[in-house]
Structure formats: structure tokens, C-alpha cells
PDB file of C-alpha atoms and ligand atoms in Angstrom:
ATOM      1  CA  MET A 106       0.221   0.066   0.174  1.00  0.00           C
ATOM      2  CA  LYS A 107       1.484   3.218  -0.960  1.00  0.00           C
ATOM      3  CA  ILE A 108       0.952   6.158   1.790  1.00  0.00           C
ATOM      4  CA  SER A 109       0.611   9.679   0.619  1.00  0.00           C
ATOM      5  CA  MET A 110       0.164  12.889   2.080  1.00  0.00           C
ATOM      6  CA  ILE A 111      -2.178  15.824   0.867  1.00  0.00           C
ATOM      7  CA  VAL A 112      -1.715  19.319   2.382  1.00  0.00           C
ATOM      8  CA  ALA A 113      -2.125  23.088   1.532  1.00  0.00           C
ATOM      9  CA  TYR A 114       0.371  25.307   3.004  1.00  0.00           C
ATOM     10  CA  GLY A 115       1.472  29.147   2.967  1.00  0.00           C
ATOM     11  CA  LYS A 116       4.907  31.141   2.732  1.00  0.00           C
ATOM     12  CA  ASN A 117       5.915  30.139   6.101  1.00  0.00           C
ATOM     13  CA  TRP A 118       4.638  26.593   6.212  1.00  0.00           C
ATOM     14  CA  GLU A 119       1.643  27.741   7.923  1.00  0.00           C
ATOM     15  CA  ILE A 120      -1.566  25.342   7.538  1.00  0.00           C
ATOM     16  CA  GLY A 121      -4.197  26.335   9.977  1.00  0.00           C
ATOM     17  CA  LEU A 122      -5.369  28.729  12.946  1.00  0.00           C
ATOM     18  CA  ASN A 123      -7.799  27.954  15.628  1.00  0.00           C
ATOM     19  CA  ASN A 124      -8.187  24.738  14.094  1.00  0.00           C
ATOM     20  CA  GLN A 125      -9.437  26.168  10.867  1.00  0.00           C
ATOM     21  CA  MET A 126      -8.276  26.589   7.331  1.00  0.00           C
ATOM     22  CA  LEU A 127      -6.377  29.786   6.592  1.00  0.00           C
ATOM     23  CA  TRP A 128      -7.863  30.534   3.069  1.00  0.00           C
ATOM     24  CA  HIS A 129     -10.840  29.299   0.662  1.00  0.00           C
ATOM     25  CA  ILE A 130      -9.640  28.049  -2.592  1.00  0.00           C
ATOM     26  CA  SER A 131     -12.624  26.300  -3.989  1.00  0.00           C
ATOM     27  CA  GLU A 132     -10.357  24.618  -6.985  1.00  0.00           C
ATOM     28  CA  ASP A 133      -8.056  23.211  -4.159  1.00  0.00           C
ATOM     29  CA  PHE A 134     -11.061  21.529  -2.298  1.00  0.00           C
ATOM     30  CA  LYS A 135     -12.340  20.116  -5.800  1.00  0.00           C
ATOM     31  CA  ASN A 136      -8.828  18.675  -6.463  1.00  0.00           C
ATOM     32  CA  PHE A 137      -8.520  17.297  -2.849  1.00  0.00           C
ATOM     33  CA  LYS A 138     -12.163  15.755  -3.381  1.00  0.00           C
ATOM     34  CA  THR A 139     -11.082  14.373  -6.570  1.00  0.00           C
ATOM     35  CA  ILE A 140      -7.704  12.738  -5.279  1.00  0.00           C
ATOM     36  CA  THR A 141      -8.886  11.299  -2.284  1.00  0.00           C
ATOM     37  CA  SER A 142     -12.313  10.040  -3.493  1.00  0.00           C
ATOM     38  CA  GLY A 143     -12.446   6.256  -3.131  1.00  0.00           C
ATOM     39  CA  HIS A 144      -9.680   6.022  -0.815  1.00  0.00           C
ATOM     40  CA  HIS A 145      -8.977   5.819   2.936  1.00  0.00           C
ATOM     41  CA  ILE A 146      -8.139   9.136   4.563  1.00  0.00           C
ATOM     42  CA  LEU A 147      -6.287   9.192   7.881  1.00  0.00           C
ATOM     43  CA  MET A 148      -6.235  12.260  10.280  1.00  0.00           C
ATOM     44  CA  GLY A 149      -5.739  13.329  13.919  1.00  0.00           C
ATOM     45  CA  ARG A 150      -8.596  13.939  15.959  1.00  0.00           C
ATOM     46  CA  LYS A 151      -8.361  17.703  15.798  1.00  0.00           C
ATOM     47  CA  THR A 152      -8.504  17.693  12.054  1.00  0.00           C
ATOM     48  CA  PHE A 153     -11.515  15.524  12.289  1.00  0.00           C
ATOM     49  CA  GLU A 154     -13.229  17.858  14.737  1.00  0.00           C
ATOM     50  CA  SER A 155     -12.296  20.836  12.471  1.00  0.00           C
ATOM     51  CA  ILE A 156     -14.139  18.846   9.462  1.00  0.00           C
ATOM     52  CA  GLY A 157     -17.012  17.850  11.743  1.00  0.00           C
ATOM     53  CA  LYS A 158     -18.079  14.677   9.725  1.00  0.00           C
ATOM     54  CA  PRO A 159     -16.726  11.738   7.894  1.00  0.00           C
ATOM     55  CA  LEU A 160     -16.169  13.032   4.409  1.00  0.00           C
ATOM     56  CA  PRO A 161     -18.373  11.399   1.547  1.00  0.00           C
ATOM     57  CA  ASN A 162     -17.014   8.460  -0.837  1.00  0.00           C
ATOM     58  CA  ARG A 163     -13.925   8.028   1.553  1.00  0.00           C
ATOM     59  CA  THR A 164     -13.420   5.657   4.350  1.00  0.00           C
ATOM     60  CA  SER A 165     -12.291   8.014   7.557  1.00  0.00           C
ATOM     61  CA  ILE A 166      -9.637   6.725   9.888  1.00  0.00           C
ATOM     62  CA  VAL A 167      -9.174   8.946  12.932  1.00  0.00           C
ATOM     63  CA  LEU A 168      -6.022   8.664  15.086  1.00  0.00           C
ATOM     64  CA  SER A 169      -6.594   9.588  19.023  1.00  0.00           C
ATOM     65  CA  LYS A 170      -4.494   8.314  21.842  1.00  0.00           C
ATOM     66  CA  LYS A 171      -6.812   9.141  24.640  1.00  0.00           C
ATOM     67  CA  GLY A 172      -9.992   7.460  22.860  1.00  0.00           C
ATOM     68  CA  PHE A 173     -12.469   8.817  20.136  1.00  0.00           C
ATOM     69  CA  SER A 174     -15.541   7.355  18.727  1.00  0.00           C
ATOM     70  CA  GLN A 175     -18.185   8.529  16.180  1.00  0.00           C
ATOM     71  CA  ASP A 176     -20.370   7.037  13.697  1.00  0.00           C
ATOM     72  CA  GLY A 177     -19.057   6.505  10.369  1.00  0.00           C
ATOM     73  CA  VAL A 178     -15.383   6.852  11.375  1.00  0.00           C
ATOM     74  CA  HIS A 179     -12.610   4.131  12.351  1.00  0.00           C
ATOM     75  CA  SER A 180     -10.787   5.228  15.204  1.00  0.00           C
ATOM     76  CA  PHE A 181      -7.198   3.980  16.395  1.00  0.00           C
ATOM     77  CA  SER A 182      -4.778   4.970  18.893  1.00  0.00           C
ATOM     78  CA  ASP A 183      -1.796   3.112  17.269  1.00  0.00           C
ATOM     79  CA  VAL A 184      -0.518   4.195  13.792  1.00  0.00           C
ATOM     80  CA  GLN A 185       0.395   0.471  12.617  1.00  0.00           C
ATOM     81  CA  ASP A 186      -3.150  -0.630  13.665  1.00  0.00           C
ATOM     82  CA  ALA A 187      -4.535   2.194  11.396  1.00  0.00           C
ATOM     83  CA  PHE A 188      -2.432   1.436   8.410  1.00  0.00           C
ATOM     84  CA  ASN A 189      -3.147  -2.334   8.861  1.00  0.00           C
ATOM     85  CA  PHE A 190      -7.165  -1.475   8.666  1.00  0.00           C
ATOM     86  CA  ALA A 191      -6.408   0.113   5.438  1.00  0.00           C
ATOM     87  CA  ARG A 192      -4.329  -2.698   4.180  1.00  0.00           C
ATOM     88  CA  LYS A 193      -6.971  -5.389   5.112  1.00  0.00           C
ATOM     89  CA  ASN A 194      -9.484  -3.352   3.016  1.00  0.00           C
ATOM     90  CA  ALA A 195      -7.234  -3.750  -0.013  1.00  0.00           C
ATOM     91  CA  GLU A 196      -6.450  -0.160  -0.055  1.00  0.00           C
ATOM     92  CA  GLU A 197      -3.554   1.005  -2.552  1.00  0.00           C
ATOM     93  CA  GLU A 198      -3.198   4.363  -1.721  1.00  0.00           C
ATOM     94  CA  LEU A 199      -3.739   5.763   1.826  1.00  0.00           C
ATOM     95  CA  PHE A 200      -4.021   9.391   2.047  1.00  0.00           C
ATOM     96  CA  ILE A 201      -2.740  11.294   5.351  1.00  0.00           C
ATOM     97  CA  ILE A 202      -4.769  14.728   5.507  1.00  0.00           C
ATOM     98  CA  GLY A 203      -3.694  16.230   8.555  1.00  0.00           C
ATOM     99  CA  GLY A 204      -3.065  18.304  10.719  1.00  0.00           C
ATOM    100  CA  ALA A 205       0.418  19.379  11.765  1.00  0.00           C
ATOM    101  CA  ASN A 206       1.014  16.664  14.483  1.00  0.00           C
ATOM    102  CA  ILE A 207      -0.127  13.863  12.133  1.00  0.00           C
ATOM    103  CA  TYR A 208       2.242  15.168   9.083  1.00  0.00           C
ATOM    104  CA  GLU A 209       5.007  15.590  11.352  1.00  0.00           C
ATOM    105  CA  THR A 210       4.814  11.786  13.093  1.00  0.00           C
ATOM    106  CA  LEU A 211       3.789  10.193   9.775  1.00  0.00           C
ATOM    107  CA  PHE A 212       6.114  11.966   7.486  1.00  0.00           C
ATOM    108  CA  PRO A 213       8.783   9.073   7.412  1.00  0.00           C
ATOM    109  CA  TYR A 214       6.122   6.604   6.030  1.00  0.00           C
ATOM    110  CA  VAL A 215       5.289   9.029   3.215  1.00  0.00           C
ATOM    111  CA  ASP A 216       5.955   7.706  -0.506  1.00  0.00           C
ATOM    112  CA  LYS A 217       3.945  10.645  -2.270  1.00  0.00           C
ATOM    113  CA  MET A 218       3.238  14.254  -1.656  1.00  0.00           C
ATOM    114  CA  TYR A 219       0.296  16.181  -3.209  1.00  0.00           C
ATOM    115  CA  LEU A 220       1.118  19.641  -1.971  1.00  0.00           C
ATOM    116  CA  SER A 221      -0.524  22.995  -2.679  1.00  0.00           C
ATOM    117  CA  GLU A 222       1.732  25.889  -2.189  1.00  0.00           C
ATOM    118  CA  VAL A 223      -0.384  28.844  -1.382  1.00  0.00           C
ATOM    119  CA  ASP A 224       0.573  32.486  -1.891  1.00  0.00           C
ATOM    120  CA  PHE A 225      -0.324  33.410   1.776  1.00  0.00           C
ATOM    121  CA  LYS A 226       1.339  34.949   4.729  1.00  0.00           C
ATOM    122  CA  GLY A 227      -0.378  35.269   7.883  1.00  0.00           C
ATOM    123  CA  LYS A 228      -1.202  34.515  11.469  1.00  0.00           C
ATOM    124  CA  ALA A 229      -1.300  30.865  12.215  1.00  0.00           C
ATOM    125  CA  ASP A 230      -0.904  28.424  14.846  1.00  0.00           C
ATOM    126  CA  ALA A 231      -0.443  25.165  12.991  1.00  0.00           C
ATOM    127  CA  PHE A 232       2.565  24.658  10.732  1.00  0.00           C
ATOM    128  CA  LEU A 233       4.166  21.804   8.390  1.00  0.00           C
ATOM    129  CA  LYS A 234       7.805  21.180   9.384  1.00  0.00           C
ATOM    130  CA  PRO A 235      10.002  22.359   6.391  1.00  0.00           C
ATOM    131  CA  ILE A 236      10.224  19.684   3.878  1.00  0.00           C
ATOM    132  CA  ASP A 237      13.991  18.959   2.321  1.00  0.00           C
ATOM    133  CA  PHE A 238      12.933  18.450  -1.270  1.00  0.00           C
ATOM    134  CA  SER A 239      16.431  16.833  -2.374  1.00  0.00           C
ATOM    135  CA  THR A 240      15.181  13.511  -1.542  1.00  0.00           C
ATOM    136  CA  TRP A 241      12.214  13.975  -3.697  1.00  0.00           C
ATOM    137  CA  ASP A 242      11.272  14.053  -7.449  1.00  0.00           C
ATOM    138  CA  LEU A 243       9.030  16.421  -8.831  1.00  0.00           C
ATOM    139  CA  CYS A 244       6.496  14.706 -11.266  1.00  0.00           C
ATOM    140  CA  GLU A 245       3.492  17.017 -11.726  1.00  0.00           C
ATOM    141  CA  GLN A 246       3.111  20.948 -11.396  1.00  0.00           C
ATOM    142  CA  LYS A 247       0.292  23.240 -12.219  1.00  0.00           C
ATOM    143  CA  ASP A 248       0.016  27.075 -11.553  1.00  0.00           C
ATOM    144  CA  TYR A 249      -2.995  28.729 -10.694  1.00  0.00           C
ATOM    145  CA  GLU A 250      -3.826  32.484 -10.327  1.00  0.00           C
ATOM    146  CA  GLU A 251      -5.286  34.473  -7.870  1.00  0.00           C
ATOM    147  CA  ILE A 252      -8.890  35.276  -8.148  1.00  0.00           C
ATOM    148  CA  LEU A 253     -10.398  38.610  -7.173  1.00  0.00           C
ATOM    149  CA  SER A 254     -13.784  39.514  -6.010  1.00  0.00           C
ATOM    150  CA  GLU A 255     -15.725  42.625  -7.697  1.00  0.00           C
ATOM    151  CA  ASP A 256     -14.405  45.214  -5.145  1.00  0.00           C
ATOM    152  CA  GLY A 257     -10.761  44.089  -6.081  1.00  0.00           C
ATOM    153  CA  LYS A 258      -9.788  42.204  -2.984  1.00  0.00           C
ATOM    154  CA  VAL A 259      -8.402  38.880  -3.055  1.00  0.00           C
ATOM    155  CA  LYS A 260     -11.059  36.104  -3.030  1.00  0.00           C
ATOM    156  CA  SER A 261      -8.561  33.381  -3.216  1.00  0.00           C
ATOM    157  CA  PRO A 262      -4.889  33.399  -3.392  1.00  0.00           C
ATOM    158  CA  ALA A 263      -2.592  32.178  -6.126  1.00  0.00           C
ATOM    159  CA  TRP A 264      -1.440  28.533  -5.494  1.00  0.00           C
ATOM    160  CA  LYS A 265       0.976  25.831  -7.010  1.00  0.00           C
ATOM    161  CA  PHE A 266      -0.153  22.081  -7.216  1.00  0.00           C
ATOM    162  CA  LYS A 267       3.037  19.730  -6.992  1.00  0.00           C
ATOM    163  CA  VAL A 268       3.130  16.324  -6.905  1.00  0.00           C
ATOM    164  CA  TRP A 269       6.276  14.634  -5.370  1.00  0.00           C
ATOM    165  CA  THR A 270       7.562  10.959  -5.118  1.00  0.00           C
ATOM    166  CA  LYS A 271      10.256   9.816  -2.699  1.00  0.00           C
ATOM    167  CA  LYS A 272      13.614   9.166  -4.624  1.00  0.00           C
ATOM    168  CA  ASP A 273      14.603   5.353  -4.367  1.00  0.00           C
TER     169      ASP A 273
HETATM  170  N1  NAP B 630      -3.750  23.157   5.226  1.00  0.00           N
HETATM  171  C1  NAP B 630      -4.187  21.983   5.388  1.00  0.00           C
HETATM  172  O1  NAP B 630      -4.018  21.305   4.220  1.00  0.00           O
HETATM  173  C2  NAP B 630      -4.466  21.361   6.658  1.00  0.00           C
HETATM  174  C3  NAP B 630      -4.839  19.989   6.737  1.00  0.00           C
HETATM  175  C4  NAP B 630      -5.463  19.468   7.934  1.00  0.00           C
HETATM  176  C5  NAP B 630      -5.460  20.272   9.048  1.00  0.00           C
HETATM  177  N2  NAP B 630      -5.242  21.491   8.863  1.00  0.00           N
HETATM  178  C6  NAP B 630      -4.937  22.117  10.133  1.00  0.00           C
HETATM  179  O2  NAP B 630      -3.995  21.781  11.160  1.00  0.00           O
HETATM  180  C7  NAP B 630      -4.520  22.118  12.498  1.00  0.00           C
HETATM  181  C8  NAP B 630      -4.633  20.807  13.255  1.00  0.00           C
HETATM  182  O3  NAP B 630      -3.409  20.293  13.555  1.00  0.00           O
HETATM  183  P1  NAP B 630      -3.198  19.817  14.927  1.00  0.00           P
HETATM  184  O4  NAP B 630      -1.493  19.276  14.746  1.00  0.00           O
HETATM  185  O5  NAP B 630      -3.599  20.905  15.876  1.00  0.00           O
HETATM  186  O6  NAP B 630      -3.782  18.509  15.304  1.00  0.00           O
HETATM  187  P2  NAP B 630      -4.019  17.134  14.804  1.00  0.00           P
HETATM  188  O7  NAP B 630      -2.568  16.636  13.821  1.00  0.00           O
HETATM  189  O8  NAP B 630      -5.164  17.179  13.564  1.00  0.00           O
HETATM  190  O9  NAP B 630      -4.609  16.183  15.514  1.00  0.00           O
HETATM  191  C9  NAP B 630      -3.676  15.987  16.755  1.00  0.00           C
HETATM  192  C10 NAP B 630      -4.169  14.657  17.422  1.00  0.00           C
HETATM  193  O10 NAP B 630      -4.309  13.552  17.024  1.00  0.00           O
HETATM  194  C11 NAP B 630      -4.099  12.596  17.724  1.00  0.00           C
HETATM  195  N3  NAP B 630      -2.527  11.875  17.725  1.00  0.00           N
HETATM  196  C12 NAP B 630      -1.439  12.549  17.068  1.00  0.00           C
HETATM  197  N4  NAP B 630      -0.440  11.730  16.973  1.00  0.00           N
HETATM  198  C13 NAP B 630      -0.985  10.422  17.290  1.00  0.00           C
HETATM  199  C14 NAP B 630      -0.374   9.189  17.635  1.00  0.00           C
HETATM  200  N5  NAP B 630       0.786   8.897  17.004  1.00  0.00           N
HETATM  201  N6  NAP B 630      -1.249   8.060  17.733  1.00  0.00           N
HETATM  202  C15 NAP B 630      -2.366   8.313  18.127  1.00  0.00           C
HETATM  203  N7  NAP B 630      -3.323   9.527  18.181  1.00  0.00           N
HETATM  204  C16 NAP B 630      -2.381  10.675  17.519  1.00  0.00           C
HETATM  205  C17 NAP B 630      -4.137  13.128  19.209  1.00  0.00           C
HETATM  206  O11 NAP B 630      -5.454  13.041  19.680  1.00  0.00           O
HETATM  207  P3  NAP B 630      -5.940  12.934  20.979  1.00  0.00           P
HETATM  208  O12 NAP B 630      -5.735  14.174  21.780  1.00  0.00           O
HETATM  209  O13 NAP B 630      -7.299  12.739  20.789  1.00  0.00           O
HETATM  210  O14 NAP B 630      -5.139  11.905  21.620  1.00  0.00           O
HETATM  211  C18 NAP B 630      -3.773  14.459  18.881  1.00  0.00           C
HETATM  212  O15 NAP B 630      -4.138  15.505  19.952  1.00  0.00           O
HETATM  213  C19 NAP B 630      -5.807  22.780  12.166  1.00  0.00           C
HETATM  214  O16 NAP B 630      -5.700  24.041  12.189  1.00  0.00           O
HETATM  215  C20 NAP B 630      -6.353  22.301  10.899  1.00  0.00           C
HETATM  216  O17 NAP B 630      -7.022  23.328  10.333  1.00  0.00           O
HETATM  217  C21 NAP B 630      -4.562  21.856   7.659  1.00  0.00           C
END
């Protein structure tokens, strides 16, 4: 089973504030939905609480050490038990979807990264640990322009979508 991570981060590696996202980029949400649909998605308890419900057409796995249970969610306190659950269900590509704590702990297991680099700098309390790309190959990139609203304010910032695979 391949283990992938998918994350959107700002110029200073910021990913969240007060357990919420820092921007709204509808094209990025659509992308996230397309990439993860039909797969197991693995997240920390805080990210699940921020989303609030299991995402449709995906199998939600939540990691929690202190215990967590909710209808429609598979909860584990041990990372390997979570991976084995997905393997038993014949998953071919498991997606780690956050947050900061989970990205950092599970990074050594990641084979493939789907990264959205957002042209955003601002207050945050959740960050991605900076990634050293020297051990990764870039296999896909698409650039998106910022979108302005009618009053000229930035409705959605510019961003780059990049897919990286770990070098052998
Ligand atoms: N920009 C993005 O792409 C993106 C994506 C996802 C999330 N986010 C943001 O990230 C932030 C949340 O990140 P966070 O670091 O605060 O929380 P988190 O990683 O979502 O969840 C942390 C919780 O996961 C559980 N956990 C962590 N490591 C574990 C392990 N090894 N085994 C079992 N359970 C484990 C613990 O739950 P218990 O306390 O229950 O034991 C821990 O408190 C929010 O701001 C959110 O909006 C951003």
C-alpha cells in the first residue's frame, strides 16, 4: 500500500489557525475531493473535529491516543493498526490529510506528496515542518492565478499544485 500525504501550506509553512483552514480556494477543495475519493483518509482527532463529519465517498480513519468514537469513523490509537486496517480493506493508496501533528509524526512513512503551495502569509498556529525536497522527485506541477472579487480584494490567493514522489 502506498502512503501519500496531501496538504496546503503558506509561505511560512502555515497550515491552520484555531483549528481552521487559513484560506478558501474552491479549486483546491475540488482537487482534494477528486484525489482522495474512493480512498482511506487518515487524520488526527483535531482535524476530524475541524471537518466535523466523515467526508463522503471516503473511509475516514481518525488517530487519537485518548480515545475517540463517532459513527462513520474508524478510530485507532496506534498508527500501525490504522495502516493495517486500510491494508486489510485492500487499499492501494492511503491519504494522510493532517493536521500538523500527524503530518510530522507520519512523514517518514510517506511515499508520495500532493502539495498545494499557497501565496499566503499570515497569522497561524499550525505549521508543516519544512520539507527538504532534495530526496524527492517532482512529477507534476500546475500553477493557478489569484482570483479577485468585484471590489478588487483577493477572493482566493494564487497557488501551485505539485506532486512529489520519494527518490529510490
Ligand atoms: N492546510 C491543510 O492542508 C490542513 C490539513 C489538515 C489540517 N489542517 C490544520 O491543522 C490544524 C490541526 O493540526 P493539529 O496538529 O493541531 O492536530 P491534528 O494533527 O489534526 O490532531 C492531533 C491529535 O491526533 C492524535 N494523535 C496525534 N499523534 C498520534 C499518534 N501517534 N497516535 C495516536 N493519536 C495521535 C491526538 O489526539 P488525542 O488528543 O485525541 O489523543 C492529537 O491530539 C488545524 O488548524 C487544521 O485546520 C490544515
